[in-house]
Coordinates of C-alpha atoms in Angstrom, one line a residue:
Chain A
X24 CA 0.0 0.0 0.0
X25 CA 1.7 3.2 -1.2
X26 CA 1.0 6.2 0.9
X27 CA 1.6 9.7 -0.4
X28 CA 5.4 9.8 0.0
X29 CA 7.3 13.1 0.0
X30 CA 9.8 13.4 -2.8
X31 CA 13.2 14.9 -2.5
X32 CA 15.3 16.4 -5.3
X33 CA 19.0 15.8 -5.3
X34 CA 21.4 17.7 -7.7
X35 CA 24.7 16.1 -8.6
X36 CA 27.9 17.9 -9.2
X37 CA 27.2 18.1 -12.9
X38 CA 23.8 19.6 -12.3
X39 CA 21.7 16.5 -13.0
X40 CA 18.6 16.3 -10.8
X41 CA 17.4 13.1 -9.3
X42 CA 14.0 12.7 -7.6
X43 CA 13.8 10.2 -4.8
X44 CA 11.4 9.2 -2.0
X45 CA 12.2 10.8 1.3
X46 CA 12.6 7.4 3.0
X47 CA 15.3 6.5 0.6
X48 CA 17.0 9.9 0.9
X49 CA 17.1 9.6 4.6
X50 CA 19.4 6.6 4.4
X51 CA 21.9 9.4 4.1
X52 CA 22.4 11.0 7.5
X53 CA 23.9 14.0 5.8
X54 CA 20.8 14.6 3.7
X55 CA 18.5 13.8 6.6
X56 CA 20.3 16.4 8.7
X57 CA 20.0 19.0 6.0
X58 CA 16.3 18.5 5.6
X59 CA 15.4 18.3 9.3
X60 CA 17.3 21.5 10.0
X61 CA 15.9 23.3 7.0
X62 CA 19.3 23.8 5.5
X63 CA 18.1 23.1 2.0
X64 CA 15.4 24.4 -0.3
X65 CA 13.5 22.3 -2.7
X66 CA 16.6 20.8 -4.3
X67 CA 19.5 19.5 -2.3
X68 CA 22.9 20.3 -3.9
X69 CA 25.5 17.5 -3.7
X70 CA 28.6 19.2 -5.3
X71 CA 30.9 16.3 -4.3
X72 CA 28.9 13.6 -6.0
X73 CA 28.8 13.1 -9.7
X74 CA 25.8 11.8 -11.6
X75 CA 26.9 8.3 -12.3
X76 CA 28.1 7.8 -8.7
X77 CA 24.8 9.3 -7.3
X78 CA 22.8 7.0 -9.6
X79 CA 24.6 4.0 -8.1
X80 CA 24.1 5.3 -4.5
X81 CA 20.4 5.6 -5.2
X82 CA 20.3 2.1 -6.6
X83 CA 21.9 0.7 -3.4
X84 CA 19.6 2.7 -1.0
X85 CA 16.6 1.7 -3.0
X86 CA 17.4 -2.0 -2.7
X87 CA 18.1 -1.8 1.0
X88 CA 15.0 0.3 1.8
X89 CA 12.6 -1.8 -0.2
X90 CA 13.9 -5.3 0.6
X91 CA 12.2 -7.3 3.4
X92 CA 14.2 -7.1 6.6
X93 CA 14.7 -10.9 7.0
X94 CA 16.0 -11.6 3.5
X95 CA 19.7 -11.4 4.5
X96 CA 20.9 -13.9 1.8
X97 CA 19.5 -11.9 -1.0
X98 CA 20.9 -8.6 0.3
X99 CA 24.3 -10.2 0.8
X100 CA 24.5 -11.4 -2.8
X101 CA 23.3 -8.1 -4.0
X102 CA 26.0 -6.3 -2.0
X103 CA 28.7 -8.7 -3.2
X104 CA 27.7 -8.1 -6.8
X105 CA 27.4 -4.4 -6.3
X106 CA 31.0 -3.9 -5.2
X107 CA 32.3 -6.3 -7.9
X108 CA 33.3 -3.3 -10.1
X109 CA 36.2 -1.3 -11.3
X110 CA 38.2 0.0 -8.3
X111 CA 38.1 3.6 -9.4
X112 CA 34.3 3.5 -9.4
X113 CA 34.5 1.8 -6.0
X114 CA 36.7 4.7 -4.7
X115 CA 34.0 7.1 -5.9
X116 CA 31.3 5.1 -4.2
X117 CA 33.2 5.0 -0.9
X118 CA 33.9 8.7 -1.0
X119 CA 30.2 9.4 -1.6
X120 CA 29.2 7.0 1.2
X121 CA 31.5 8.9 3.5
X122 CA 30.3 12.3 2.4
X123 CA 26.6 11.3 2.5
X124 CA 27.1 9.4 5.7
X125 CA 25.4 6.1 4.8
X126 CA 26.9 3.7 7.3
X127 CA 26.1 0.3 5.8
X128 CA 27.3 1.5 2.4
X129 CA 30.5 2.9 3.9
X130 CA 31.2 -0.4 5.6
X131 CA 30.5 -2.3 2.4
X132 CA 32.7 -0.2 0.2
X133 CA 35.5 0.1 2.7
X134 CA 35.6 -3.6 3.3
X135 CA 35.7 -4.2 -0.5
X136 CA 38.6 -1.8 -0.9
X137 CA 40.4 -3.4 2.0
X138 CA 39.9 -6.8 0.4
X139 CA 41.5 -5.4 -2.8
X140 CA 44.5 -4.2 -0.9
X141 CA 44.8 -7.5 0.8
X142 CA 44.6 -9.4 -2.5
X143 CA 47.2 -7.3 -4.2
X144 CA 49.8 -8.0 -1.6
Chain B
X21 CA 46.5 10.2 29.2
X22 CA 49.9 12.0 29.3
X23 CA 52.6 10.4 27.3
X24 CA 50.1 8.6 25.1
X25 CA 51.0 10.6 22.0
X26 CA 54.6 9.4 22.2
X27 CA 53.4 5.8 22.7
X28 CA 51.2 6.0 19.7
X29 CA 53.8 7.4 17.4
X30 CA 56.3 4.7 18.4
X31 CA 53.8 1.9 18.5
X32 CA 53.9 1.0 14.8
X33 CA 57.7 0.8 14.8
X34 CA 57.6 -1.3 17.9
X35 CA 54.9 -3.6 16.4
X36 CA 56.9 -4.0 13.2
X37 CA 60.0 -4.9 15.1
X38 CA 58.1 -7.4 17.3
X39 CA 55.9 -9.2 14.9
X40 CA 58.0 -10.5 12.0
X41 CA 55.5 -11.1 9.4
X42 CA 56.4 -13.2 6.4
X43 CA 55.5 -11.9 2.9
X44 CA 55.9 -8.2 3.5
X45 CA 53.8 -5.8 1.5
X46 CA 56.8 -3.6 0.9
X47 CA 58.1 -5.6 -2.0
X48 CA 55.2 -4.4 -4.1
X49 CA 55.4 -0.7 -3.5
X50 CA 58.2 -0.2 -6.0
X51 CA 57.5 2.0 -9.0
X52 CA 57.3 0.3 -12.3
X53 CA 55.3 -2.6 -11.1
X54 CA 52.0 -3.4 -12.9
X55 CA 49.3 -0.8 -12.5
X56 CA 47.4 -2.6 -9.8
X57 CA 49.8 -2.0 -7.0
X58 CA 49.2 -0.5 -3.6
X59 CA 50.8 2.7 -4.8
X60 CA 48.1 3.4 -7.4
X61 CA 45.5 2.6 -4.7
X62 CA 47.3 5.1 -2.5
X63 CA 47.5 8.0 -4.9
X64 CA 43.8 8.4 -5.5
X65 CA 42.6 8.4 -1.9
X66 CA 42.9 11.2 0.6
X67 CA 44.2 10.3 4.1
X68 CA 40.9 10.2 5.9
X69 CA 39.4 7.6 3.4
X70 CA 42.6 5.5 3.4
X71 CA 42.5 5.5 7.1
X72 CA 38.9 4.1 7.1
X73 CA 39.9 1.3 4.6
X74 CA 43.0 0.2 6.5
X75 CA 40.9 -0.4 9.6
X76 CA 39.0 -3.2 7.8
X77 CA 42.2 -5.2 7.3
X78 CA 43.1 -8.1 9.5
X79 CA 45.5 -7.0 12.2
X80 CA 48.6 -8.6 10.7
X81 CA 47.8 -6.8 7.4
X82 CA 47.5 -3.5 9.2
X83 CA 50.9 -4.0 10.6
X84 CA 52.3 -4.8 7.2
X85 CA 50.5 -1.8 5.7
X86 CA 52.5 0.3 8.1
X87 CA 55.6 -0.8 6.3
X88 CA 54.6 0.1 2.8
X89 CA 55.6 3.7 2.8
X90 CA 56.0 6.7 5.0
X91 CA 52.5 8.0 4.4
X92 CA 50.9 4.6 5.3
X93 CA 53.2 4.4 8.3
X94 CA 52.0 7.7 9.6
X95 CA 48.4 6.8 9.1
X96 CA 48.6 3.5 10.8
X97 CA 50.5 5.0 13.8
X98 CA 48.2 7.9 14.2
X99 CA 46.1 8.3 17.4
X100 CA 42.9 8.8 15.4
X101 CA 43.4 5.6 13.5
X102 CA 44.0 3.6 16.6
X103 CA 41.0 5.2 18.3
X104 CA 38.8 4.2 15.3
X105 CA 40.0 0.6 15.7
X106 CA 38.1 0.4 19.0
X107 CA 34.9 0.5 17.0
X108 CA 36.0 -2.0 14.4
X109 CA 34.7 -5.6 14.5
X110 CA 36.8 -7.8 16.9
X111 CA 39.4 -9.8 15.1
X112 CA 39.6 -13.6 15.3
X113 CA 41.9 -14.6 18.2
X114 CA 45.4 -15.7 17.6
X115 CA 47.1 -18.6 19.3
X116 CA 50.6 -18.2 20.6
X117 CA 52.7 -21.4 20.9
X118 CA 55.9 -21.5 22.9
X119 CA 58.5 -23.3 21.0
X120 CA 61.0 -23.5 23.8
X121 CA 60.5 -24.2 27.5
X122 CA 63.1 -21.8 28.7
X123 CA 62.6 -18.8 26.4
X124 CA 59.6 -16.6 25.7
X125 CA 59.8 -17.2 22.0
X126 CA 57.3 -18.8 19.7
X127 CA 54.9 -18.4 16.9
X128 CA 51.4 -17.0 16.8
X129 CA 48.8 -18.5 14.6
X130 CA 46.5 -16.1 12.8
X131 CA 43.3 -18.0 11.8
X132 CA 42.1 -15.2 9.4
X133 CA 45.1 -15.3 7.1
X134 CA 46.1 -18.9 8.2
X135 CA 49.6 -17.9 8.9
X136 CA 52.2 -18.2 11.7
X137 CA 54.1 -15.1 12.8
X138 CA 57.4 -15.2 14.8
X139 CA 56.9 -13.3 18.1
X140 CA 59.0 -12.6 21.1
X141 CA 56.8 -12.0 24.2
X142 CA 57.7 -9.3 26.7
X143 CA 57.9 -10.0 30.4
X144 CA 57.3 -13.7 30.6
X145 CA 60.4 -15.8 31.2
X146 CA 59.4 -19.4 30.5
X147 CA 56.4 -21.3 29.2
X148 CA 55.4 -22.5 32.7
X149 CA 54.4 -19.0 33.8
X150 CA 50.6 -18.5 34.3
X151 CA 48.8 -16.7 31.5
X152 CA 45.4 -15.1 31.2
X153 CA 44.0 -12.8 28.5
X154 CA 41.1 -10.5 27.8
X155 CA 40.4 -7.9 25.0
X156 CA 43.9 -7.7 23.6
X157 CA 45.7 -7.6 26.9
X158 CA 47.6 -10.6 28.3
X159 CA 48.5 -11.0 32.0
X160 CA 51.6 -13.1 33.0
X161 CA 52.4 -14.4 36.5
X162 CA 55.7 -16.0 37.5
X163 CA 55.6 -19.7 38.3
X164 CA 57.5 -19.5 41.6
X165 CA 56.7 -17.0 44.3
X166 CA 53.6 -15.8 42.3
X167 CA 54.4 -12.2 43.1
X168 CA 55.7 -11.0 39.7
X169 CA 52.7 -10.0 37.5
X170 CA 52.8 -8.1 34.2
X171 CA 50.0 -7.0 31.9
X172 CA 51.0 -6.5 28.3
X173 CA 49.8 -6.1 24.7
X174 CA 51.7 -9.0 22.9
X175 CA 51.3 -7.3 19.5
X176 CA 52.7 -4.0 20.4
X177 CA 55.0 -5.2 23.3
X178 CA 53.9 -2.5 25.7
X179 CA 53.7 -3.8 29.2
X180 CA 53.3 -2.7 32.8
X181 CA 54.4 -4.5 35.9
X182 CA 51.8 -4.7 38.6
X183 CA 52.3 -4.2 42.3
X184 CA 52.9 -7.5 44.2
X185 CA 49.7 -9.2 45.2
X186 CA 49.0 -9.7 48.9
X187 CA 48.8 -13.1 50.6
X188 CA 51.2 -15.9 51.0
X189 CA 54.1 -16.2 48.6
X190 CA 54.9 -19.5 47.0
X191 CA 51.3 -20.9 47.3
X192 CA 50.9 -24.5 46.3
X193 CA 48.5 -23.6 43.5
X194 CA 47.3 -20.3 41.9
X195 CA 44.8 -19.5 39.3
X196 CA 45.1 -16.3 37.2
X197 CA 42.4 -14.4 35.4
X198 CA 42.0 -11.0 33.8
X199 CA 39.0 -9.0 32.6
X200 CA 39.1 -5.8 30.6
X201 CA 36.2 -3.3 30.5
X202 CA 35.7 -2.5 26.8
X203 CA 34.5 1.1 27.3
X204 CA 37.2 2.3 29.7
X205 CA 40.0 -0.1 29.0
X206 CA 40.3 -0.5 32.7
X207 CA 40.9 -4.1 33.9
X208 CA 40.7 -6.4 36.9
X209 CA 43.2 -9.2 37.5
X210 CA 42.4 -12.0 40.0
X211 CA 44.7 -14.4 41.6
X212 CA 43.2 -17.4 43.6
X213 CA 45.9 -18.8 45.9
X214 CA 45.7 -22.2 47.5
X215 CA 48.0 -23.5 50.2
X216 CA 47.8 -26.6 52.2
X217 CA 47.2 -26.0 55.9
X218 CA 50.2 -27.2 57.9
X219 CA 50.0 -30.8 58.9
X220 CA 46.5 -31.4 57.5
X221 CA 46.1 -33.2 54.1
X222 CA 42.4 -32.3 53.7
X223 CA 42.4 -28.7 54.7
X224 CA 43.5 -25.9 52.3
X225 CA 43.5 -22.2 52.7
X226 CA 42.1 -20.4 49.7
X227 CA 42.4 -16.7 49.2
X228 CA 41.1 -14.5 46.4
X229 CA 43.0 -11.3 45.5
X230 CA 41.6 -8.7 43.0
X231 CA 43.6 -6.0 41.3
X232 CA 41.9 -2.8 40.0
X233 CA 43.9 -1.0 37.3
X234 CA 42.2 2.3 37.9
X235 CA 43.4 2.5 41.5
X236 CA 46.4 0.2 40.9
X237 CA 45.7 -1.5 44.2
X238 CA 44.9 -5.1 45.4
X239 CA 42.2 -6.2 47.7
X240 CA 41.6 -9.5 49.3
X241 CA 37.8 -10.0 49.5
X242 CA 37.9 -13.6 50.5
X243 CA 40.0 -16.0 52.6
X244 CA 38.5 -19.4 53.4
X245 CA 39.6 -22.8 54.6
X246 CA 38.1 -25.6 52.5
X247 CA 37.9 -29.2 53.8
X248 CA 38.2 -31.9 51.2
X249 CA 38.8 -29.4 48.3
X250 CA 41.6 -27.2 47.1
X251 CA 42.0 -24.6 44.3
X252 CA 44.1 -25.2 41.2
X253 CA 45.4 -23.4 38.2
X254 CA 42.2 -22.8 36.2
X255 CA 40.2 -19.7 36.5
X256 CA 38.4 -17.2 34.2
X257 CA 36.3 -14.1 34.6
X258 CA 33.0 -13.8 32.7
X259 CA 30.6 -10.9 33.1
X260 CA 32.1 -9.8 36.4
X261 CA 32.0 -13.3 37.9
X262 CA 35.2 -15.2 38.7
X263 CA 34.9 -19.0 37.9
X264 CA 37.5 -21.4 39.0
X265 CA 38.0 -25.1 39.3
X266 CA 38.5 -26.9 42.6
X267 CA 39.9 -30.4 43.1
X268 CA 38.9 -33.0 45.6
X269 CA 41.6 -33.9 48.1
X270 CA 39.7 -36.8 49.6
X271 CA 38.6 -40.0 48.0
X272 CA 35.2 -39.7 46.5
X273 CA 33.7 -40.8 43.3
X274 CA 35.4 -40.2 39.9
X275 CA 32.7 -37.6 38.9
X276 CA 33.6 -35.7 42.0
X277 CA 37.2 -35.1 41.4
X278 CA 36.6 -31.7 40.0
X279 CA 34.1 -29.0 40.8
X280 CA 33.4 -25.4 39.8
X281 CA 32.9 -22.5 42.2
X282 CA 32.1 -18.8 41.6
X283 CA 32.8 -15.5 43.1
X284 CA 31.2 -12.2 42.1
X285 CA 34.0 -9.7 41.8
X286 CA 31.8 -6.8 41.0
X287 CA 29.4 -7.5 43.9
X288 CA 32.0 -7.9 46.7
X289 CA 29.4 -8.0 49.4
X290 CA 29.7 -11.0 51.7
X291 CA 28.7 -13.9 49.5
X292 CA 28.7 -16.8 51.9
X293 CA 30.9 -19.9 51.8
X294 CA 32.4 -20.8 48.4
X295 CA 31.0 -24.3 48.3
X296 CA 27.4 -23.0 48.4
X297 CA 27.7 -22.2 44.8
X298 CA 29.3 -25.5 43.9
X299 CA 28.7 -26.8 40.3
X300 CA 29.5 -30.4 39.7
X301 CA 31.2 -31.6 36.5
X302 CA 29.0 -33.1 33.7
X303 CA 31.0 -36.4 33.7
X304 CA 34.3 -37.7 35.1
X305 CA 37.1 -35.4 33.8
X306 CA 40.8 -36.0 33.6
X307 CA 41.3 -32.2 33.4
X308 CA 39.3 -29.1 32.7
X309 CA 40.2 -25.8 30.9
X310 CA 38.0 -22.8 31.4
X311 CA 37.5 -19.9 29.0
X312 CA 35.4 -16.9 28.3
X313 CA 33.7 -16.9 24.9
X314 CA 31.8 -13.7 24.5
X315 CA 31.1 -13.5 28.2
X316 CA 29.9 -17.1 28.4
X317 CA 31.7 -19.7 30.5
X318 CA 33.0 -22.5 28.4
X319 CA 34.9 -25.6 29.6
X320 CA 37.0 -27.9 27.5
X321 CA 37.4 -31.2 29.4
X322 CA 39.3 -34.4 29.0
X323 CA 36.7 -37.2 29.4
X324 CA 37.9 -39.9 31.7
X325 CA 37.0 -43.6 31.4
X326 CA 34.3 -44.5 33.9
X327 CA 36.3 -47.2 35.6
X328 CA 39.8 -45.6 35.1
X329 CA 39.1 -41.8 35.4
X330 CA 42.7 -40.9 35.0
X331 CA 42.7 -42.3 31.5
X332 CA 41.5 -40.0 28.8
X333 CA 39.1 -41.3 26.2
X334 CA 37.9 -38.1 24.5
X335 CA 37.5 -34.4 24.7
X336 CA 34.3 -32.5 25.2
X337 CA 33.2 -28.9 25.2
X338 CA 30.5 -27.6 27.5
X339 CA 28.8 -24.3 28.0
X340 CA 27.5 -23.3 31.5
X341 CA 23.9 -22.2 31.6
X342 CA 23.1 -21.1 35.1
X343 CA 24.3 -24.1 37.0
X344 CA 23.9 -26.7 34.3
X345 CA 26.4 -27.8 31.7
X346 CA 25.2 -27.9 28.2
X347 CA 27.3 -30.1 25.9
X348 CA 28.3 -28.3 22.8
X349 CA 30.5 -30.8 21.0
X350 CA 32.8 -33.8 21.4
X351 CA 36.1 -33.9 19.5
X352 CA 35.5 -36.4 16.6
X353 CA 37.6 -39.5 16.8
X354 CA 39.7 -38.8 13.8
X355 CA 41.0 -35.5 15.3
X356 CA 41.5 -37.2 18.7
X357 CA 43.6 -39.8 17.0
X358 CA 45.3 -37.2 14.8
X359 CA 47.3 -36.0 17.8
X360 CA 49.0 -39.3 18.2
X361 CA 49.2 -39.6 21.9
X362 CA 47.0 -37.6 24.2
X363 CA 47.9 -37.3 27.9
X364 CA 45.2 -36.9 30.5
X365 CA 46.2 -33.2 30.6
X366 CA 46.5 -30.9 27.6
X367 CA 46.5 -27.2 26.7
X368 CA 43.4 -25.4 25.6
X369 CA 42.5 -21.8 25.4
X370 CA 39.9 -19.8 23.6
X371 CA 38.2 -16.4 23.2
X372 CA 35.7 -14.8 20.9
X373 CA 34.4 -17.6 18.7
X374 CA 37.4 -19.9 18.6
X375 CA 38.7 -22.6 20.9
X376 CA 42.3 -23.9 20.5
X377 CA 43.3 -27.4 21.7
X378 CA 46.8 -28.7 21.7
X379 CA 48.5 -31.8 23.1
X380 CA 51.5 -31.0 25.2
X381 CA 53.5 -33.6 23.2
X382 CA 53.3 -32.0 19.8
X383 CA 53.0 -28.7 17.9
X384 CA 49.8 -29.8 16.2
X385 CA 47.0 -27.3 16.8
X386 CA 43.2 -28.0 16.5
X387 CA 40.7 -25.2 16.2
X388 CA 37.0 -25.4 17.1
X389 CA 34.7 -22.7 15.7
X390 CA 32.1 -22.2 18.4
X391 CA 29.7 -20.4 15.9
X392 CA 29.8 -23.0 13.1
X393 CA 30.4 -25.9 15.5
X394 CA 33.3 -27.0 13.2
X395 CA 36.6 -28.7 14.0
X396 CA 39.6 -27.9 11.8
X397 CA 43.4 -28.3 12.0
X398 CA 45.4 -25.0 11.9
X399 CA 47.9 -24.7 9.1
X400 CA 51.1 -26.5 10.0
X401 CA 53.2 -24.8 12.7
X402 CA 56.7 -24.0 11.5
X403 CA 58.2 -25.8 14.4
X404 CA 59.0 -29.5 14.7
X405 CA 59.6 -31.6 17.8
X406 CA 63.3 -31.7 18.3
X407 CA 63.6 -34.3 21.1
X408 CA 61.2 -36.9 22.5
X409 CA 60.4 -35.2 25.8
X410 CA 59.9 -31.7 24.3
X411 CA 56.7 -30.1 25.5
X412 CA 54.6 -27.5 23.8
X413 CA 52.0 -25.2 25.2
X414 CA 50.4 -21.9 24.4
X415 CA 47.5 -19.5 24.9
X416 CA 45.0 -17.6 22.8
X417 CA 44.5 -13.8 22.7
X418 CA 42.7 -11.2 20.7
X419 CA 45.1 -9.1 18.6
X420 CA 44.4 -5.5 19.2
X421 CA 46.7 -2.6 18.3
X422 CA 44.8 0.1 20.2
X423 CA 44.9 -1.1 23.7
X424 CA 47.6 -0.2 26.2
X425 CA 48.1 -1.9 29.6

């Protein structure tokens, strides 16, 4: 049952605007803080996050917000696949996770990068 | 804490000197290697992000990371990095095995990377000293007068000598335990001394001494004379309660050779006679080893034959629920046989999710994963038995860079 959900607008560093549900946007403590303290207008600027990174962040949050809480296996395989990407993109995601303050995403990307360092040596 | 900054900046150098880790990272930091080197990883990330990532590495890898280059060395040795480690997930416990009876040298097994590292322990003189560990700190007590106690971090080598405990020196038996409070890093050390009362075989004087690291003082909350029982060398603290094994000095049935008693060290109010809280053993044991697994009391016991209780026929693991032992697992026959000969006594130590078991006669090490309920040999220890009567023993501890004694 979908209730009337408030939509938030996020603007990436290259001026592309993404519209997302509030619940999803609130996965980011940074965004949550800005909205709750009225620091932003209708559109929240995210000058440190590019479009393609922001799109992936939204994809992660969407999966985690909409998945049923007890389906850990599915989330685990989603996460594992999600970080199975080029390490430069992974850096970008981790940096965004840190800036946007999304704890689970930060843990995931940091661990993935630590695993890469571990493997290389 | 004053002086902590200098500790921190020197800690990485000390760690690197102490833990000689094979396969160093540094070989790969040369320029001109393939593009996927640690240097290219390094050049993109700012310090604060690199700091976050390094905290997710296994402890041994963090130490090696500190050797890669000056920048990584500074990050790993920084106060902020170490402080962040307190919030990282606990690492799997290592097992240190003495490879000589007269020197404090040996190898530590890292179950995460399945490697052995050569380590020299501070403070302890021989493998017959008493050892107890909690949350990255290890306490050593000399095996003679029982008055020399040290608390150290075996990974960083920093140590502190404690004031001498009160009570009789040269007790017949003593059990050592330590418990660290995670939030404050303060700790309690407990020593249970047992000495036979002059001229009486059945009477033993037992005293409990507790050390508080905050005040750096000892107290003796209990002195009691037991009849028919004595204390021994096994004790552990779980959730503020001291558990230790007592041994029958009289005849009695085989099941009654060992018993467990408790003392609430956080309570300290008069708790009545020790034997009131007596917990019998689940079956005849040849020996028992107590350990704290995530604040639960676990015992590894040698199972004695019914008619010949001094002969070991298997090894079991029990968890204490209130006053009842719940059997968790029995060592499968193939592992029991895999040790070759098993004496009625053996070494066993555990913390976190892992239990290590080792026969005194060989450097073979068995690991039981308490979560998965699985038995597995460790990777082969780089030490071989050099002469028939050589004995091996060891202890487990959580490797933590950020805790200081």
